[in-house]
Coordinates of C-alpha atoms in Angstrom, one line a residue:
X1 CA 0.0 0.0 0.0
X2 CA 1.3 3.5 -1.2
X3 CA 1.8 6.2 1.9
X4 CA -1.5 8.0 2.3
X5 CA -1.6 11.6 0.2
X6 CA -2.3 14.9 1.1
X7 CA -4.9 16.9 -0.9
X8 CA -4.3 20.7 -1.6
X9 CA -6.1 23.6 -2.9
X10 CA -5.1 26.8 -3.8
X11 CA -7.0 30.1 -3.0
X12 CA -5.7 33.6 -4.0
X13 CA -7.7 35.9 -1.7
X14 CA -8.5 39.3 -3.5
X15 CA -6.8 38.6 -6.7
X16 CA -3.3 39.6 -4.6
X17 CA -3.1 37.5 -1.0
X18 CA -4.5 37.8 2.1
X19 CA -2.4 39.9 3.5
X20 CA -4.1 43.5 3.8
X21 CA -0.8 45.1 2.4
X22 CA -0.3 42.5 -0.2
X23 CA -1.5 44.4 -3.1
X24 CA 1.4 47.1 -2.4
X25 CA 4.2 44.8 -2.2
X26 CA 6.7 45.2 -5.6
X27 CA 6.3 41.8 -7.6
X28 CA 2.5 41.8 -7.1
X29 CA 0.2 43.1 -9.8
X30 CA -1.8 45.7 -7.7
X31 CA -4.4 45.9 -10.2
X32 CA -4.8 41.8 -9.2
X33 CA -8.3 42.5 -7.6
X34 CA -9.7 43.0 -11.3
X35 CA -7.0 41.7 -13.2
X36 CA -7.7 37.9 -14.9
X37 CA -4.2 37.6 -15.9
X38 CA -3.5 37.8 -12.2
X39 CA -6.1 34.8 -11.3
X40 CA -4.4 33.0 -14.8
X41 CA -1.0 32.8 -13.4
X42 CA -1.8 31.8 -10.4
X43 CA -4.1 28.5 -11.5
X44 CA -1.6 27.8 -14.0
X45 CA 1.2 27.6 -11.2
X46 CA -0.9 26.0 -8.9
X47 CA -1.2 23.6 -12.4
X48 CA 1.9 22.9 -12.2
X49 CA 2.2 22.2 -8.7
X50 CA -0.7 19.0 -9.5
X51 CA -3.2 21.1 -7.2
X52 CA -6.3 19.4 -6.4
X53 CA -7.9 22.4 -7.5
X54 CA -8.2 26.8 -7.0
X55 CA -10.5 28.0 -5.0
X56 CA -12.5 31.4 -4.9
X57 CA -14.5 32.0 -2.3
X58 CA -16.9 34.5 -2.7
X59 CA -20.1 36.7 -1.2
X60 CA -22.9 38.8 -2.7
X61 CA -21.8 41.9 -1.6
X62 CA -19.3 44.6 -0.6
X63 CA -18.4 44.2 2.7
X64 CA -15.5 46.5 3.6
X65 CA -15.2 49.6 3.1
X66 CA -14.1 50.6 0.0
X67 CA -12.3 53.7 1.0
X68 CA -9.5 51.7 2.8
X69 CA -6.3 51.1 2.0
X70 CA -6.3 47.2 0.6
X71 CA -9.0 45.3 -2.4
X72 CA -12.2 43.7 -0.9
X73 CA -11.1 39.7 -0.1
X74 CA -14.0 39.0 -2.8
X75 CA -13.2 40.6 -6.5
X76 CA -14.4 39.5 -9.7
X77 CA -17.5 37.5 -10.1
X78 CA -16.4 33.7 -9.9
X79 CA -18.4 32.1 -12.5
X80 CA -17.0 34.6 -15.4
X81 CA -13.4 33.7 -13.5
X82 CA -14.1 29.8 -13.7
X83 CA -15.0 30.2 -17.3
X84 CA -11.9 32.1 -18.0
X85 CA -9.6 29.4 -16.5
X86 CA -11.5 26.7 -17.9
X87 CA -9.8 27.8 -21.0
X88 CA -6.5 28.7 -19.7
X89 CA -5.8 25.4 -17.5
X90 CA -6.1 21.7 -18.6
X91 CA -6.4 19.4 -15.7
X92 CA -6.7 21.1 -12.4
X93 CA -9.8 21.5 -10.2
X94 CA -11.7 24.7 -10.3
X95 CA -14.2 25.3 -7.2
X96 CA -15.8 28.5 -6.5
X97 CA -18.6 29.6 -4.3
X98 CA -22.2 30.4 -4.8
X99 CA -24.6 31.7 -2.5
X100 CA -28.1 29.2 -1.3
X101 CA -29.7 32.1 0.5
X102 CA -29.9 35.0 -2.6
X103 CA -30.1 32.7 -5.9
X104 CA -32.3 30.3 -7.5
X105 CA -31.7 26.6 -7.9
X106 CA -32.4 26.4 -11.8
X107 CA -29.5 29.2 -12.3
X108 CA -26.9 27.9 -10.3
X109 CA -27.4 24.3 -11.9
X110 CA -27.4 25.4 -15.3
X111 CA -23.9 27.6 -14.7
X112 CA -22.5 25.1 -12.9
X113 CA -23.1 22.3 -15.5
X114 CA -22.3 24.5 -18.2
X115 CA -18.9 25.1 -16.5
X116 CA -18.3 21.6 -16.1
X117 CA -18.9 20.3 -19.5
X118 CA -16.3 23.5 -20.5
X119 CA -13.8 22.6 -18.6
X120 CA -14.1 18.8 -19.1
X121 CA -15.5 17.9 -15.4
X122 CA -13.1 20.1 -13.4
X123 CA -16.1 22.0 -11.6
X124 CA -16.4 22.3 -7.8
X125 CA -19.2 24.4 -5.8
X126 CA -18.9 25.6 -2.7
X127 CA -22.6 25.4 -1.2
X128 CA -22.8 28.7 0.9
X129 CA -25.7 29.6 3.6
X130 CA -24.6 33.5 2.9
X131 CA -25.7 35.6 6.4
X132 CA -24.2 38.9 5.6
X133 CA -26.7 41.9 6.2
X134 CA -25.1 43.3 3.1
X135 CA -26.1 40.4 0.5
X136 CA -29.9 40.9 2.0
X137 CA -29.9 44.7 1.1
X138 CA -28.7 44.0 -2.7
X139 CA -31.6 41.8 -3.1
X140 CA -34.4 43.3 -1.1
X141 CA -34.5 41.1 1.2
X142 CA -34.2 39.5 4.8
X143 CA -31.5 37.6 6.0
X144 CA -33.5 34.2 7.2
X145 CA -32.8 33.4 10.4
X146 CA -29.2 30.7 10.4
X147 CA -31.9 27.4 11.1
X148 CA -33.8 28.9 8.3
X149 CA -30.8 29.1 6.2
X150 CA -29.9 26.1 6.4
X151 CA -33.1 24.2 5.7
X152 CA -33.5 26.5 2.7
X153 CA -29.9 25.2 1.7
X154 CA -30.6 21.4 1.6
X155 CA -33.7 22.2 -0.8
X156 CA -31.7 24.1 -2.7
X157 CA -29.0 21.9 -2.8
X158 CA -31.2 18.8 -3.3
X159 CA -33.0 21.1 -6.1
X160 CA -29.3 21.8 -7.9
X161 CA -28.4 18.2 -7.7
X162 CA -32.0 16.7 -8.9
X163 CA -31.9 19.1 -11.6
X164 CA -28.3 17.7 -12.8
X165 CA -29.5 14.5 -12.7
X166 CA -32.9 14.9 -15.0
X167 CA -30.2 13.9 -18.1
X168 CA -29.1 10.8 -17.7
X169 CA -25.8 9.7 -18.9
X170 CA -26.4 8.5 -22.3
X171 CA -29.3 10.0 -23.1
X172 CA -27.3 11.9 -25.0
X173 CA -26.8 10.2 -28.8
X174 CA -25.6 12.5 -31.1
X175 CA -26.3 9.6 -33.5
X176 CA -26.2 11.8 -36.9
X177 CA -27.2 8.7 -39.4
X178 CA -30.5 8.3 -38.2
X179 CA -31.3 11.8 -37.1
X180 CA -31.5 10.8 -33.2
X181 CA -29.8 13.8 -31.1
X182 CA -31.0 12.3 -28.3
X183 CA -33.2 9.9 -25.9
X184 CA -35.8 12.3 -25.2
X185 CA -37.6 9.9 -23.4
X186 CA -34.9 9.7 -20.2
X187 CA -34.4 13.3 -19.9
X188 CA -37.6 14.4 -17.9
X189 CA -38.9 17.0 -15.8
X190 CA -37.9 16.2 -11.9
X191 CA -40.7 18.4 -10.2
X192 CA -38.8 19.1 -7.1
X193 CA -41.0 20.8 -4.5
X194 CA -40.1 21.5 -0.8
X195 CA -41.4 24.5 1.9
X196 CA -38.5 26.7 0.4
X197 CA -38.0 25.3 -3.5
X198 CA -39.9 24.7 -6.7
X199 CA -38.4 23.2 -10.0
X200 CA -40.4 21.9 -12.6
X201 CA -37.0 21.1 -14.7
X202 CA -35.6 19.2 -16.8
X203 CA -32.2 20.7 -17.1
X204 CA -31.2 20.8 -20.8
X205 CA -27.4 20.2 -20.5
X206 CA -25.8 16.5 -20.2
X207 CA -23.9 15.2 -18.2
X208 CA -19.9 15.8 -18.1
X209 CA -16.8 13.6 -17.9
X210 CA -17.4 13.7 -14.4
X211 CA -21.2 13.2 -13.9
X212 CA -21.7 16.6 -11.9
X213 CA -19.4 19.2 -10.2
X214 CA -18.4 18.0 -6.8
X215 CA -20.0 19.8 -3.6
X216 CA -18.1 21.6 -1.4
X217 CA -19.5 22.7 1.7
X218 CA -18.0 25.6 4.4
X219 CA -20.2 26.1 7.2
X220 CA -19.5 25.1 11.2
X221 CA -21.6 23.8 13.7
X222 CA -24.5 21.1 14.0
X223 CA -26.3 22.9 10.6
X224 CA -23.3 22.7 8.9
X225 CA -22.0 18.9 9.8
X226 CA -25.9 18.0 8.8
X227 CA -25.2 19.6 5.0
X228 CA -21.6 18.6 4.5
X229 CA -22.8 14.9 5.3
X230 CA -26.1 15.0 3.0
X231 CA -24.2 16.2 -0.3
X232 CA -20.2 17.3 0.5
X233 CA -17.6 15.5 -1.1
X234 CA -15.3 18.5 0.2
X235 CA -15.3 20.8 3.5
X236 CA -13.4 23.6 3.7
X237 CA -12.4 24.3 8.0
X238 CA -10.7 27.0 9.5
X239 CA -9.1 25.1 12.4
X240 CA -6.2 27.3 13.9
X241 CA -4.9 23.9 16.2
X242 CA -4.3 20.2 15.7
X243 CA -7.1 19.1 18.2
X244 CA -10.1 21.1 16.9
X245 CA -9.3 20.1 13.3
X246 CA -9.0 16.5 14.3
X247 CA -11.9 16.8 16.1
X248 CA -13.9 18.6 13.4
X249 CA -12.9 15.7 10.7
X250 CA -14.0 13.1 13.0
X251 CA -17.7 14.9 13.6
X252 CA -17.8 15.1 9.8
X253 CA -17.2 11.3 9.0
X254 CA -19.8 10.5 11.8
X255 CA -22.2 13.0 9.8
X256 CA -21.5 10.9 6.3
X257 CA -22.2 7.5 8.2
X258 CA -25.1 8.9 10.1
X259 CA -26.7 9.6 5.9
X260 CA -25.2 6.7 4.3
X261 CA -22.8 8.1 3.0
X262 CA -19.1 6.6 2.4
X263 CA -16.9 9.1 4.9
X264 CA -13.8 7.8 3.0
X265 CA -15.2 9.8 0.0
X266 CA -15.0 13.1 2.1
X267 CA -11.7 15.2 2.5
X268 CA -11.4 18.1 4.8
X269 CA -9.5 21.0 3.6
X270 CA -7.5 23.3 6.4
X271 CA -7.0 26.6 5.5
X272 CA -3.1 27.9 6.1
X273 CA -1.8 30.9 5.6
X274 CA 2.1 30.5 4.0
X275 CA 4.7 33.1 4.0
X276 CA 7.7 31.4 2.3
X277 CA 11.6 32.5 2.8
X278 CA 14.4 30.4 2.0
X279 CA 15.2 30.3 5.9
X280 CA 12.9 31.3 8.8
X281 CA 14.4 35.0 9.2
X282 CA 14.1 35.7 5.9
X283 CA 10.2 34.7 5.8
X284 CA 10.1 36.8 9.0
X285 CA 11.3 39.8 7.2
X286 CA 8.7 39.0 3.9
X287 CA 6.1 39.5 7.1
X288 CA 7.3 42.6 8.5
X289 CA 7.9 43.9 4.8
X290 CA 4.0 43.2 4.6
X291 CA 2.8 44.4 7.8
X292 CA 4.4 47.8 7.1
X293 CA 2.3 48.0 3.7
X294 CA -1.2 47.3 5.6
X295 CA -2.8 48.8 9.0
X296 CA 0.3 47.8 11.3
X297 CA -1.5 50.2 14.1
X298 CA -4.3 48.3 14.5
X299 CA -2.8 44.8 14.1
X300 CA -0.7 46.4 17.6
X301 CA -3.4 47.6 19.5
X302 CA -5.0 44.1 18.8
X303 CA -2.1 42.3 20.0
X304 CA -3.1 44.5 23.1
X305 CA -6.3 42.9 23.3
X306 CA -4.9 39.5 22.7
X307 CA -2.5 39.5 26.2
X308 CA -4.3 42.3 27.9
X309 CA -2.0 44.5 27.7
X310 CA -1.8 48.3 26.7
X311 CA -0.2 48.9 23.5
X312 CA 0.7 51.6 21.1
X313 CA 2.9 51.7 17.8
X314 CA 5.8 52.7 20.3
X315 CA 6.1 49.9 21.6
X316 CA 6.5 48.3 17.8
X317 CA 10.5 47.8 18.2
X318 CA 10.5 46.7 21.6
X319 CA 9.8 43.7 23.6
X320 CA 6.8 43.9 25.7
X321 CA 7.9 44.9 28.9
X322 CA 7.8 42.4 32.1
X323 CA 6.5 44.8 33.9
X324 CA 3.3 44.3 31.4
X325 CA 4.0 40.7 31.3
X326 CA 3.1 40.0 34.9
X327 CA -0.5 40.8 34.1
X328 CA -1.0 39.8 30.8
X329 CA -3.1 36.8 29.9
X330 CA -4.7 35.0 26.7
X331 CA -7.7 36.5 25.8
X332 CA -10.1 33.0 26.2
X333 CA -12.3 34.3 23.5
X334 CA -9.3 34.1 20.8
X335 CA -7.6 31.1 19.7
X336 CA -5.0 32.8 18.7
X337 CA -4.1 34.2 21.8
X338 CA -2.5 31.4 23.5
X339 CA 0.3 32.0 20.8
X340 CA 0.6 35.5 20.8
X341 CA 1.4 35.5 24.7
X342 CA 3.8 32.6 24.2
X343 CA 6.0 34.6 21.6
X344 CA 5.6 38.2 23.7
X345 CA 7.5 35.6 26.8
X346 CA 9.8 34.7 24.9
X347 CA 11.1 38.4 24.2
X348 CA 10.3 38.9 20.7
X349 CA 9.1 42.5 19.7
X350 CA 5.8 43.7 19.6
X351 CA 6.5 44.0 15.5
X352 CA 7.8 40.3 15.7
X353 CA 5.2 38.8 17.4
X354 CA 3.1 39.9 14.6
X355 CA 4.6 39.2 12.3
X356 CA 4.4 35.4 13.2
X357 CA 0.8 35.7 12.0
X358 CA -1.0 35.5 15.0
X359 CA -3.5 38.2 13.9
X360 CA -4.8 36.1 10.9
X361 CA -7.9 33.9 10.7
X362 CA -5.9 31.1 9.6
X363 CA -3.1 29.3 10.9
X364 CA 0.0 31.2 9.7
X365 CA 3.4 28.6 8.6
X366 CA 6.2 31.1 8.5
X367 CA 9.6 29.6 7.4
X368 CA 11.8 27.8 4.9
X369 CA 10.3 25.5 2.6
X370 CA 12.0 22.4 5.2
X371 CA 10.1 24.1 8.1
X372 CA 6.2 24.9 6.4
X373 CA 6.7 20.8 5.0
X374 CA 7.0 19.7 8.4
X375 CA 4.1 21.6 9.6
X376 CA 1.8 19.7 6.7
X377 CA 2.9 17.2 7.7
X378 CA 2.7 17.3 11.1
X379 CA -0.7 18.3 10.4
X380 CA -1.8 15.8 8.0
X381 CA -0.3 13.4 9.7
X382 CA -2.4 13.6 13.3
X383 CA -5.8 13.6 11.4
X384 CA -7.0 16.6 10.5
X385 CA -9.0 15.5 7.4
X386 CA -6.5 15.0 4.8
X387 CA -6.2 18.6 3.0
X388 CA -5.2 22.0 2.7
X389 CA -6.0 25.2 0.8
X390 CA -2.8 26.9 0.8
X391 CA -3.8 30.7 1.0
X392 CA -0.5 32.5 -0.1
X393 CA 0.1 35.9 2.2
X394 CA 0.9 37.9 -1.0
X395 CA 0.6 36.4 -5.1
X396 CA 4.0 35.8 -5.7
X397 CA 3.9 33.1 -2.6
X398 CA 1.7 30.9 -4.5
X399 CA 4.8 30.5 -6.6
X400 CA 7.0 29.9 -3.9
X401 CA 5.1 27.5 -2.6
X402 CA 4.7 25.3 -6.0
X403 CA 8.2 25.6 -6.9
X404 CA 10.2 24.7 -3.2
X405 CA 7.4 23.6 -0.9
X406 CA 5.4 20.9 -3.1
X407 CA 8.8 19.4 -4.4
X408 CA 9.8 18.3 -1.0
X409 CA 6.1 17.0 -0.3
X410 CA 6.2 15.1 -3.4
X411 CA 9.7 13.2 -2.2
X412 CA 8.5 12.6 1.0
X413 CA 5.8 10.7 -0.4
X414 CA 2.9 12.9 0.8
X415 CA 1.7 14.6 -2.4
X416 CA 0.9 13.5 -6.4
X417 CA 4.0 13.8 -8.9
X418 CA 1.4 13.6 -11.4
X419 CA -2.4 13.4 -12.0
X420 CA -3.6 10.2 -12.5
X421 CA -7.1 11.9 -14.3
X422 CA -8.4 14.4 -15.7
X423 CA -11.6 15.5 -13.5
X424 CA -11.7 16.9 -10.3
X425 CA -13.1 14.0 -8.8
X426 CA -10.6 11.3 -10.1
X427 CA -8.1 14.1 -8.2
X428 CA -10.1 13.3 -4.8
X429 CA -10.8 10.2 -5.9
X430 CA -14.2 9.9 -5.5
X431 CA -16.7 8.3 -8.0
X432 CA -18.9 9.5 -10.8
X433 CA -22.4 10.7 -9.8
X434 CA -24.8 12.3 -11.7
X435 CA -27.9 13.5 -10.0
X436 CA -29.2 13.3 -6.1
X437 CA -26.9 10.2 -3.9
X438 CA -28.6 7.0 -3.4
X439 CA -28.7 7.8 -0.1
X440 CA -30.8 10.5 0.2
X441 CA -33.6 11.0 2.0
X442 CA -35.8 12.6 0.0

């Protein structure tokens, strides 16, 4: 038996990084948030680097304030950016998201389809129960209540997936002797009606390589463990320790087996942030260089908050001082806390400590390629679900990472030389489907 393989996926946040500054940084095409070139290079390194897929995640709305100083996380609108890189890229996955609350079933089936059979059965959707205030005003309407949400997403989803199955595989014939185009007979309306969803159907696009996109699925909690076990072939988590994402891929295999469903065709992927140097100070320094370009003041007085402490941007270049220390304590309300007081005792500067990462959402692996290897692999390795979406800090990291981290995954073993298909599910290997699973219980 071959040693166990990681998944990855690649997500470039804003069309330049995740880091607020990143956009500013020399190398980086500040114009990324718009750009498609931008988005181009990146699939077609990640391409090279035999990614599972690219991700964009995405929401209905602006949500930050436009006036400040870095691009809104969520740019261009993903299904014209899927259908771009559908033509750019040959075999990786493409997965973006698409809101359950403010759409309608029929649309996002047909898109999603359409982008599938483009780009050869490389489609992925990310099933979103979208909450923002925001999204509700650009649609006139109300955001449901999160219960509601959800039970509006598993019709939908159920809708989307019913729709994709109302033509079959093969009905298609395309049998130009005797004038048959196809089995009109098997392709039939599904008449899918629930308290939140009506679809008459059929659908009037086939099947693709793959059957139908593969379902990805982002949402926490009870609600959220109840949809990724009903329809997800993919979860994407936002662990920031070992125990919680061990613990959140257990509660999501339980949630597969509690439907029917085979939880060995389910892979969690854990976002990380990466900030790549050829040694550990040098990484450091990419951090600090970044941290400079974006709102450093308020990433210090939230340090503050983090241990308790007062601080102000002159304390930046300085420890924090033991006086300070005697009292200071991790905030319990912040994961990331625990980390941030453990680096401020150990005498690093205030600018330091941040820029180990402990203000992002995600985890943060700062270090040589060696060093943010071993942390995958740590991380794979004490069952955490079995993937990763790499989110780069800044776009020219998601080269860094394809060209020096994924070379020493590959010889350890932990990660594909090659692909072995051509659609995004023979990449998670999981089988071809094509309409609502056996299993469910509608």
């Amino acid at each position: 038996m071959r040693t166990p393989q990681m998944h990855l996926t690649m997500q470039l946040v804003g069309g330049t990084g995740i880091e607020p500054g990143a956009w500013r940084r020399p190398g980086v095409a500040a114009d990324g948030y718009v750009n498609i070139d931008a988005a181009v290079r990146a699939a077609k390194a990640a391409e090279r680097g035999k990614f599972d897929a690219v991700f964009f995640a995405d929401t209905p709305a602006v949500v930050d304030d436009l006036s400040t100083r870095s691009p809104s996380w969520a740019p261009l609108e993903p299904v014209v950016v899927l259908t771009a890189l559908a033509r750019e890229t040959e075999r990786i996955g493409l997965v973006a998201t698409s809101s359950t609350t403010f759409n309608h079933a029929y649309n996002v089936a047909r898109q999603f389809r359409a982008l599938d059979l483009v780009s050869g059965g490389r489609i992925g959707w990310n099933a979103v129960t979208t909450g923002r205030p925001q999204a509700a005003l650009n649609y006139g309407a109300e955001v449901p209540s999160r219960g509601e949400r959800y039970a509006i997403a598993e019709e939908f989803i159920a809708s989307v997936m019913a729709l994709w199955g109302s033509w079959p595989e093969g009905a298609l014939l395309l049998d130009t002797e005797n004038g048959r185009f196809a089995d009109a007979e098997r392709i039939q309306p599904v008449m899918v009606r629930g308290r939140h969803m009506f679809s008459r159907g059929p659908l009037g696009l086939p099947p693709s390589p793959q059957g139908q996109p593969v379902i990805f699925q982002a949402g926490g909690g009870g609600n959220g463990l109840a949809l990724a076990g009903l329809y997800a072939n993919g979860v994407y988590n936002s662990p920031f320790d070992i125990p919680s994402g061990a613990a959140h891929w257990q509660a999501v295999r339980r949630s597969a087996q509690a439907y029917g469903r085979d939880p060995d065709h389910m892979t969690v992927f854990n976002g990380i942030v990466t900030s790549v140097g050829s040694t550990e100070g040098e990484a450091l320094q990419r951090r600090r260089e970044l941290d400079e370009l974006g709102d450093l003041e308020s990433r210090v007085q939230y340090l503050g908050v983090q241990i308790g402490v007062p601080l102000d941007m002159g304390d930046l270049d300085k420890p924090v001082h033991k006086d300070l220390l005697r009292d200071a304590y991790a905030h319990p309300g912040d994961p990331r806390a625990p980390l941030a007081l453990r680096l401020a005792k150990e005498g690093w500067t205030v600018r330091d400590v941040i820029a180990h990462g402990i203000i992002q959402y995600h985890p943060v692996a700062v270090g040589a390629p060696e060093q943010i290897a071993d942390m995958l692999q740590h991380w794979f390795e004490s069952g955490v679900g079995g993937g990763f979406t790499i989110t780069p800090d800044a776009a020219d990291g998601v080269e860094d990472f394809v060209d020096h981290v994924v070379p020493i995954l590959q010889k350890r073993g932990l990660f594909r030389t090659e692909y072995e298909g051509t659609t995004l599910r023979d990449h998670l290997s999981i089988p071809y489907q094509n309409g609502l699973p056996a299993t469910h219980p509608a």
